[in-house]
Tab-separated table of C-alpha atoms and ligand atoms in Angstrom:
chain	number	residue	atom	x	y	z
A	1	UNK	CA	1.012	-14.212	-15.360
A	2	UNK	CA	4.354	-15.605	-16.187
A	3	UNK	CA	6.135	-13.802	-13.138
A	4	UNK	CA	7.497	-15.471	-10.182
A	5	UNK	CA	5.249	-14.092	-7.058
A	6	UNK	CA	7.613	-12.236	-4.516
A	7	UNK	CA	5.057	-13.523	-1.813
A	8	UNK	CA	5.355	-10.288	1.307
A	9	UNK	CA	2.277	-11.766	3.154
A	10	UNK	CA	4.067	-15.033	3.560
A	11	UNK	CA	7.455	-13.776	4.268
A	12	UNK	CA	5.661	-11.507	6.851
A	13	UNK	CA	4.005	-14.253	8.332
A	14	UNK	CA	7.453	-16.290	8.368
A	15	UNK	CA	9.000	-13.285	9.946
A	16	UNK	CA	6.575	-12.530	12.679
A	17	UNK	CA	7.066	-15.915	13.838
A	18	UNK	CA	10.972	-15.710	14.045
A	19	UNK	CA	10.183	-12.423	15.952
A	20	UNK	CA	7.597	-14.498	18.343
A	21	UNK	CA	10.593	-16.568	20.660
A	22	UNK	CA	13.035	-13.609	20.877
A	23	UNK	CA	9.720	-11.557	22.050
A	24	UNK	CA	8.770	-14.350	24.473
A	25	UNK	CA	12.633	-14.233	25.743
A	26	UNK	CA	12.947	-10.241	25.982
A	27	UNK	CA	9.642	-10.580	27.960
A	28	UNK	CA	10.863	-13.259	30.439
A	29	UNK	CA	14.407	-11.650	30.861
A	30	UNK	CA	12.652	-7.690	31.621
A	31	UNK	CA	9.468	-8.996	33.063
A	32	UNK	CA	7.650	-6.957	30.309
A	33	UNK	CA	7.144	-6.547	27.251
A	34	UNK	CA	9.005	-4.871	24.263
A	35	UNK	CA	6.466	-1.867	24.160
A	36	UNK	CA	5.583	0.307	21.179
A	37	UNK	CA	3.512	3.792	21.843
A	38	UNK	CA	1.600	4.946	18.502
A	39	UNK	CA	0.183	8.127	18.155
A	40	UNK	CA	-2.594	9.010	16.111
A	41	UNK	CA	-3.814	12.480	15.630
A	42	UNK	CA	-7.541	13.084	13.768
A	43	UNK	CA	-9.348	10.670	11.826
A	44	UNK	CA	-7.819	10.060	8.491
A	45	UNK	CA	-9.480	6.677	7.405
A	46	UNK	CA	-6.676	5.151	6.163
A	47	UNK	CA	-4.730	5.956	8.761
A	48	UNK	CA	-7.499	4.213	11.402
A	49	UNK	CA	-7.223	0.983	9.598
A	50	UNK	CA	-3.366	1.468	9.385
A	51	UNK	CA	-2.878	1.966	13.244
A	52	UNK	CA	-5.575	-0.864	13.828
A	53	UNK	CA	-3.241	-3.650	11.586
A	54	UNK	CA	-0.072	-2.502	13.395
A	55	UNK	CA	-1.671	-2.667	17.141
A	56	UNK	CA	-3.195	-5.946	16.059
A	57	UNK	CA	0.132	-7.428	14.850
A	58	UNK	CA	1.766	-6.048	17.819
A	59	UNK	CA	-0.504	-8.023	20.129
A	60	UNK	CA	-0.589	-10.873	17.907
A	61	UNK	CA	3.210	-11.325	18.399
A	62	UNK	CA	3.348	-10.468	22.064
A	63	UNK	CA	4.505	-7.054	22.215
A	64	UNK	CA	2.684	-4.430	24.283
A	65	UNK	CA	1.760	-1.885	21.838
A	66	UNK	CA	-1.059	1.120	23.071
A	67	UNK	CA	-2.780	4.169	20.921
A	68	UNK	CA	-2.421	7.422	21.867
A	69	UNK	CA	-5.464	9.557	20.442
A	70	UNK	CA	-5.485	13.262	19.788
A	71	UNK	CA	-8.249	14.912	18.394
A	72	UNK	CA	-8.248	16.962	14.882
A	73	UNK	CA	-8.176	20.008	16.705
A	74	UNK	CA	-5.203	19.077	19.071
A	75	UNK	CA	-2.352	21.511	18.631
A	76	UNK	CA	1.425	20.999	17.750
A	77	UNK	CA	2.267	20.981	21.304
A	78	UNK	CA	-0.389	18.639	22.409
A	79	UNK	CA	1.173	16.109	19.916
A	80	UNK	CA	5.089	16.516	21.018
A	81	UNK	CA	3.807	16.489	25.151
A	82	UNK	CA	2.765	12.808	23.599
A	83	UNK	CA	5.721	12.395	22.170
A	84	UNK	CA	7.731	13.716	25.294
A	85	UNK	CA	5.958	11.409	27.577
A	86	UNK	CA	6.365	8.454	25.901
A	87	UNK	CA	10.512	9.101	25.174
A	88	UNK	CA	10.403	9.231	29.152
A	89	UNK	CA	7.990	6.141	29.658
A	90	UNK	CA	10.476	3.388	30.722
A	91	UNK	CA	7.822	0.706	29.621
A	92	UNK	CA	7.638	2.182	26.034
A	93	UNK	CA	10.652	1.123	23.837
A	94	UNK	CA	9.160	2.501	20.400
A	95	UNK	CA	7.088	5.419	19.475
A	96	UNK	CA	5.499	5.649	16.215
A	97	UNK	CA	3.787	8.936	14.928
A	98	UNK	CA	1.176	8.026	12.731
A	99	UNK	CA	1.451	10.222	9.203
A	100	UNK	CA	-0.204	12.099	7.745
A	101	UNK	CA	-0.236	14.793	10.761
A	102	UNK	CA	-3.486	16.960	10.980
A	103	UNK	CA	-3.206	19.632	7.827
A	104	UNK	CA	-4.096	22.291	10.003
A	105	UNK	CA	-0.536	21.388	12.211
A	106	UNK	CA	0.581	23.161	8.870
A	107	UNK	CA	3.277	21.608	6.336
A	108	UNK	CA	6.419	21.354	8.591
A	109	UNK	CA	4.702	19.786	11.535
A	110	UNK	CA	5.455	16.093	10.899
A	111	UNK	CA	9.167	16.702	10.693
A	112	UNK	CA	9.273	18.963	13.804
A	113	UNK	CA	7.129	16.049	15.497
A	114	UNK	CA	9.760	13.236	14.149
A	115	UNK	CA	12.660	15.012	15.349
A	116	UNK	CA	11.410	15.230	18.813
A	117	UNK	CA	10.988	11.431	18.924
A	118	UNK	CA	13.986	9.892	20.573
A	119	UNK	CA	16.007	8.654	18.003
A	120	UNK	CA	16.771	5.264	20.147
A	121	UNK	CA	13.261	4.837	20.186
A	122	UNK	CA	12.061	6.021	16.445
A	123	UNK	CA	11.074	2.365	15.145
A	124	UNK	CA	10.227	4.555	12.065
A	125	UNK	CA	13.451	5.732	11.268
A	126	UNK	CA	12.551	9.179	10.437
A	127	UNK	CA	14.781	11.065	12.772
A	128	UNK	CA	17.685	13.028	11.758
A	129	UNK	CA	20.169	10.806	13.371
A	130	UNK	CA	18.846	7.485	12.186
A	131	UNK	CA	18.704	8.435	8.753
A	132	UNK	CA	22.389	10.258	9.016
A	133	UNK	CA	23.595	7.049	10.275
A	134	UNK	CA	21.966	5.342	7.337
A	135	UNK	CA	23.501	7.370	5.097
A	136	UNK	CA	27.114	6.506	6.432
A	137	UNK	CA	26.054	2.475	6.754
A	138	UNK	CA	26.051	2.129	10.295
A	139	UNK	CA	22.692	1.973	10.197
A	140	UNK	CA	20.407	1.500	13.956
A	141	UNK	CA	16.635	2.120	13.115
A	142	UNK	CA	15.415	1.863	9.364
A	143	UNK	CA	12.600	2.794	7.823
A	144	UNK	CA	10.084	-0.364	7.631
A	145	UNK	CA	9.494	-0.416	4.162
A	146	UNK	CA	13.036	-0.307	2.507
A	147	UNK	CA	14.077	-2.638	5.551
A	148	UNK	CA	11.127	-5.452	4.372
A	149	UNK	CA	11.942	-4.463	0.503
A	150	UNK	CA	15.396	-5.852	0.621
A	151	UNK	CA	14.705	-8.769	2.975
A	152	UNK	CA	12.389	-9.972	0.374
A	153	UNK	CA	15.073	-9.487	-2.242
A	154	UNK	CA	17.433	-11.081	-0.059
A	155	UNK	CA	15.289	-14.459	1.053
A	156	UNK	CA	13.741	-14.601	-2.554
A	157	UNK	CA	17.750	-15.180	-3.772
A	158	UNK	CA	17.234	-12.104	-6.108
A	159	UNK	CA	20.984	-10.904	-6.729
A	160	UNK	CA	21.383	-7.282	-5.609
A	161	UNK	CA	25.499	-7.446	-5.960
A	162	UNK	CA	26.090	-5.135	-9.309
A	163	UNK	CA	22.057	-5.066	-10.341
A	164	UNK	CA	21.154	-1.705	-11.730
A	165	UNK	CA	18.466	-0.812	-9.307
A	166	UNK	CA	15.987	1.865	-10.664
A	167	UNK	CA	14.044	3.420	-7.600
A	168	UNK	CA	10.758	5.640	-8.640
A	169	UNK	CA	10.426	7.979	-6.085
A	170	UNK	CA	12.789	9.934	-3.793
A	171	UNK	CA	10.336	10.198	-0.456
A	172	UNK	CA	11.904	10.284	2.675
A	173	UNK	CA	10.289	7.285	3.658
A	174	UNK	CA	10.330	4.931	0.833
A	175	UNK	CA	12.695	6.195	-2.310
A	176	UNK	CA	15.706	7.549	-0.361
A	177	UNK	CA	16.277	5.035	2.201
A	178	UNK	CA	15.738	1.974	0.100
A	179	UNK	CA	18.360	3.263	-2.382
A	180	UNK	CA	20.460	3.658	0.403
A	181	UNK	CA	20.501	0.157	0.754
A	182	UNK	CA	20.863	-1.097	-2.491
A	183	UNK	CA	23.544	1.085	-2.784
A	184	UNK	CA	25.255	-0.257	0.037
A	185	UNK	CA	24.825	-3.684	-0.879
A	186	UNK	CA	26.431	-2.892	-4.349
A	187	UNK	CA	23.744	-1.784	-6.407
A	188	UNK	CA	23.970	0.726	-8.907
A	189	UNK	CA	20.933	3.016	-8.267
A	190	UNK	CA	19.949	5.474	-10.302
A	191	UNK	CA	17.000	7.551	-8.280
A	192	UNK	CA	14.023	8.920	-10.859
A	193	UNK	CA	11.139	11.207	-9.636
A	194	UNK	CA	8.573	13.678	-11.316
A	195	UNK	CA	11.042	15.770	-13.012
A	196	UNK	CA	13.115	12.786	-14.490
A	197	UNK	CA	13.671	12.926	-18.500
A	198	UNK	CA	12.930	9.682	-20.104
A	199	UNK	CA	11.710	7.901	-17.600
A	200	UNK	CA	10.627	4.378	-19.752
A	201	UNK	CA	13.655	4.062	-21.070
A	202	UNK	CA	15.675	4.679	-17.403
A	203	UNK	CA	13.470	2.009	-15.936
A	204	UNK	CA	13.617	-0.744	-18.906
A	205	UNK	CA	17.287	-0.735	-18.218
A	206	UNK	CA	16.674	-1.807	-14.651
A	207	UNK	CA	17.550	-5.391	-13.424
A	208	UNK	CA	15.671	-4.206	-10.078
A	209	UNK	CA	12.691	-1.982	-10.544
A	210	UNK	CA	11.019	0.138	-7.146
A	211	UNK	CA	7.956	1.743	-7.945
A	212	UNK	CA	7.094	4.211	-5.179
A	213	UNK	CA	5.006	6.792	-7.093
A	214	UNK	CA	1.219	7.100	-5.439
A	215	UNK	CA	0.162	6.728	-8.944
A	216	UNK	CA	-2.119	3.873	-9.542
A	217	UNK	CA	-1.192	1.480	-12.544
A	218	UNK	CA	1.756	3.737	-14.028
A	219	UNK	CA	4.707	1.683	-14.536
A	220	UNK	CA	3.176	-0.249	-17.832
A	221	UNK	CA	5.375	-3.128	-19.396
A	222	UNK	CA	7.337	-0.378	-21.834
A	223	UNK	CA	8.985	0.498	-18.495
A	224	UNK	CA	9.934	-3.021	-17.494
A	225	UNK	CA	12.984	-4.987	-19.100
A	226	UNK	CA	12.251	-8.644	-19.579
A	227	UNK	CA	13.258	-10.771	-16.654
A	228	UNK	CA	13.361	-7.829	-14.468
A	229	UNK	CA	12.721	-8.067	-10.546
A	230	UNK	CA	9.508	-5.294	-9.775
A	231	UNK	CA	8.990	-4.440	-6.648
A	232	UNK	CA	5.687	-2.372	-6.111
A	233	UNK	CA	5.600	-0.135	-3.059
A	234	UNK	CA	2.336	1.545	-4.152
A	235	UNK	CA	-0.983	1.565	-2.077
A	236	UNK	CA	-3.521	3.377	-4.045
A	237	UNK	CA	-7.150	3.138	-3.288
A	238	UNK	CA	-9.054	3.046	-6.942
A	239	UNK	CA	-12.966	3.582	-6.960
A	240	UNK	CA	-13.439	4.769	-9.984
A	241	UNK	CA	-14.971	1.566	-12.005
A	242	UNK	CA	-13.713	2.483	-15.300
A	243	UNK	CA	-10.406	2.101	-13.652
A	244	UNK	CA	-10.751	-0.949	-12.515
A	245	UNK	CA	-12.587	-2.388	-16.476
A	246	UNK	CA	-9.150	-0.929	-17.550
A	247	UNK	CA	-6.846	-2.381	-15.683
A	248	UNK	CA	-8.200	-5.864	-15.164
A	249	UNK	CA	-10.274	-8.139	-17.392
A	250	UNK	CA	-13.763	-9.188	-17.175
A	251	UNK	CA	-12.941	-12.863	-15.571
A	252	UNK	CA	-10.520	-11.075	-13.198
A	253	UNK	CA	-11.135	-11.710	-9.582
A	254	UNK	CA	-10.309	-7.651	-8.796
A	255	UNK	CA	-13.403	-6.957	-10.684
A	256	UNK	CA	-15.370	-9.108	-8.218
A	257	UNK	CA	-13.598	-7.511	-5.373
A	258	UNK	CA	-14.716	-3.933	-6.901
A	259	UNK	CA	-18.212	-4.771	-7.175
A	260	UNK	CA	-18.421	-6.124	-3.421
A	261	UNK	CA	-16.577	-2.836	-1.531
A	262	UNK	CA	-16.748	-0.543	-4.149
A	263	UNK	CA	-13.023	0.363	-4.103
A	264	UNK	CA	-9.846	-1.645	-4.383
A	265	UNK	CA	-5.884	-1.371	-3.630
A	266	UNK	CA	-3.845	-1.078	-6.461
A	267	UNK	CA	0.224	-0.590	-7.051
A	268	UNK	CA	1.890	1.466	-8.768
A	269	UNK	CA	2.434	-1.537	-11.387
A	270	UNK	CA	0.311	-2.140	-14.003
A	271	UNK	CA	-1.057	-5.715	-14.165
A	272	UNK	CA	-0.020	-6.067	-17.796
A	273	UNK	CA	3.442	-6.069	-16.372
A	274	UNK	CA	2.967	-9.923	-14.931
A	275	UNK	CA	3.920	-10.448	-18.241
A	276	UNK	CA	7.104	-8.755	-18.640
A	277	UNK	CA	8.944	-9.103	-15.577
A	278	UNK	CA	10.732	-11.980	-14.124
A	279	UNK	CA	9.409	-11.753	-10.512
A	280	UNK	CA	7.373	-9.326	-8.898
A	281	UNK	CA	5.291	-8.296	-5.908
A	282	UNK	CA	1.172	-8.286	-5.938
A	283	UNK	CA	-0.838	-5.211	-4.195
A	284	UNK	CA	-2.015	-6.282	-1.994
A	285	UNK	CA	0.011	-9.020	-0.412
A	286	UNK	CA	3.366	-7.776	-1.041
A	287	UNK	CA	5.426	-4.812	0.336
A	288	UNK	CA	2.801	-3.871	2.975
A	289	UNK	CA	2.461	-7.023	5.353
A	290	UNK	CA	6.458	-6.405	5.207
A	291	UNK	CA	6.178	-2.958	6.230
A	292	UNK	CA	4.308	-3.999	9.789
A	293	UNK	CA	6.568	-7.143	10.494
A	294	UNK	CA	9.552	-4.900	10.239
A	295	UNK	CA	7.916	-2.165	12.547
A	296	UNK	CA	7.413	-5.133	15.276
A	297	UNK	CA	11.135	-6.153	14.345
A	298	UNK	CA	12.705	-2.496	14.846
A	299	UNK	CA	10.259	-2.271	18.286
A	300	UNK	CA	12.257	-5.429	19.139
A	301	UNK	CA	15.451	-4.274	17.961
A	302	UNK	CA	15.213	-1.194	20.028
A	303	UNK	CA	13.774	-2.928	22.833
A	304	UNK	CA	17.126	-4.710	23.404
A	305	UNK	CA	19.200	-1.810	22.598
A	306	UNK	CA	17.895	-0.393	25.573
A	307	UNK	CA	18.145	-3.145	27.788
A	308	UNK	CA	21.800	-3.705	27.154
A	309	UNK	CA	22.833	-0.276	27.459
A	310	UNK	CA	23.496	-0.056	23.719
A	311	UNK	CA	21.551	3.224	22.917
B	401	NAP	P1	5.674	10.375	-1.796
B	401	NAP	O1	6.191	11.213	-0.920
B	401	NAP	O2	4.112	11.352	-2.732
B	401	NAP	O3	6.665	10.252	-3.339
B	401	NAP	C1	6.187	9.670	-4.823
B	401	NAP	C2	7.324	10.118	-5.328
B	401	NAP	O4	7.052	9.899	-6.627
B	401	NAP	C3	7.842	11.592	-5.332
B	401	NAP	O5	9.411	11.412	-5.459
B	401	NAP	C4	7.650	11.953	-6.413
B	401	NAP	O6	8.615	12.920	-7.376
B	401	NAP	C5	7.589	10.679	-7.366
B	401	NAP	N1	6.608	10.809	-8.557
B	401	NAP	C6	5.577	11.752	-8.427
B	401	NAP	N2	4.889	11.479	-9.963
B	401	NAP	C7	5.749	11.196	-10.643
B	401	NAP	C8	5.875	10.702	-12.163
B	401	NAP	N3	5.103	11.216	-12.852
B	401	NAP	N4	6.921	10.339	-12.575
B	401	NAP	C9	7.964	10.120	-11.722
B	401	NAP	N5	8.208	9.847	-10.450
B	401	NAP	C10	7.316	10.610	-9.712
B	401	NAP	O7	4.690	8.731	-1.588
B	401	NAP	P2	5.763	8.145	-0.795
B	401	NAP	O8	5.246	8.007	0.681
B	401	NAP	O9	7.315	7.336	-1.295
B	401	NAP	O10	5.001	6.227	-1.130
B	401	NAP	C11	5.118	5.794	-2.665
B	401	NAP	C12	3.502	5.045	-2.642
B	401	NAP	O11	4.096	3.686	-1.572
B	401	NAP	C13	2.415	5.342	-2.467
B	401	NAP	O12	1.160	4.619	-3.043
B	401	NAP	C14	1.966	4.582	-1.037
B	401	NAP	O13	0.877	4.853	-0.282
B	401	NAP	C15	2.781	3.874	-0.685
B	401	NAP	N6	3.433	3.027	0.182
B	401	NAP	C16	3.044	1.812	0.792
B	401	NAP	C17	4.541	1.286	2.026
B	401	NAP	C18	3.556	-0.028	2.063
B	401	NAP	O14	3.834	-0.223	2.914
B	401	NAP	N7	3.863	-1.043	1.059
B	401	NAP	C19	4.298	2.334	2.382
B	401	NAP	C20	4.876	3.483	2.376
B	401	NAP	C21	4.578	4.110	1.618
B	401	NAP	P3	8.952	14.227	-6.723
B	401	NAP	O15	10.168	13.716	-5.710
B	401	NAP	O16	9.453	14.716	-7.741
B	401	NAP	O17	7.616	14.964	-6.402
C-alpha cells in the first residue's frame, strides 16, 4: 500500500471530543442538553444498525437522542404526525428521519417527509430551504457526509483551491452537496453519473476523486491519476466469496473477516487503487464515522441557533 491513509475514524473521534465541551456548555446554559429526535419506520436491518450507532454516539457526546419507532405498516400520515410533534417539541433541536422509508409508502414519500421537517431542525440538510441556502453559498445546515468529506480534506492538508475535483454520483445526499461544497472552495468540479461518457478518462484527470456510486470496487486503478486524493464514500455489503477472493489476496485480513462474519463492507473503490493514489480513505473507517460526527455537530449547531434566536 503506498497511498497515505486519510483516517476518518480518528478525525471523527477528534471532532466528537471537540464537540463535548460545547455540548456541556450548552447544557449548563440551557438547563437541558441539545436534543435529537430520530424517526425510524419499518425494520430495515441496515437502518437498525445506523440508528443504533447514531443513538450511541449522541449519548456518548452528551446529547439527548431518542428514537421514535413506527411499524413497517405505518402510513405517510403516521410518519408526518411524528415529524409534526418533533417540530413542535421544545426539547428537540434536530430531527432525522432514517432513510429508506418503507417501500409501501411510495416513491415520493421520502421527499414529502423531508419537506415537512422544520428547516431549523433539519440536521440532515435535506430540506429544500437548506439545499437552496447551500446552492447560494450561505449554508445553514448541510448534509453530514459531504461536510465530513470537506473537513477530512481540510484537516489532512489536501489543497482544494484550484484543484480539479471529479465526483462520481449526483445524489441529493452525497454527490450534489459535495460537488457544491468543492465548487464553493474554488475547486473545478466535474460531476459524473450513470450516463457519463468516458468516465474512466474523466476521473483520471482528477486531483481529488470522490466516489459515491454504491457499487463495490467500481473505481479501478485506471480511473485514478497517480498521486490523486481519493475519497471513497461507498458502503457496500459483499456476501459473495468469489467477489471477496477477487478483491483481496489470500493473506488479507479482509478474507478472515469475511470467513468469520459471512459478509464484509467494501467501498466503491477497488483496493488496487491504494497503489496509485497519493492519499485515500479506507472503508470501513473513512467517511462513515465522519457522517455520524457531523450529525452531532449539526444537532449542536441547530440547538445553538434556536437558543440564540437566530433560526
Ligand atoms: P445513490 O443515490 O444510489 O446514487 C448513486 C449515484 O451513482 C447516482 O448518481 C448514479 O447515477 C451513479 N452511478 C451509478 N452507477 C454508475 C455508473 N456505472 N457509472 C457512473 N455513475 C454511476 O447513492 P448515494 O446515496 O449517493 O450513496 C452512494 C454510496 O455512498 C452508497 O454506497 C451509499 O451506501 C454510500 N453512502 C455512504 C455514506 C457514509 O456515511 N459513508 C453516506 C451516504 C451514502 P444516476 O444519477 O445516473 O443514476
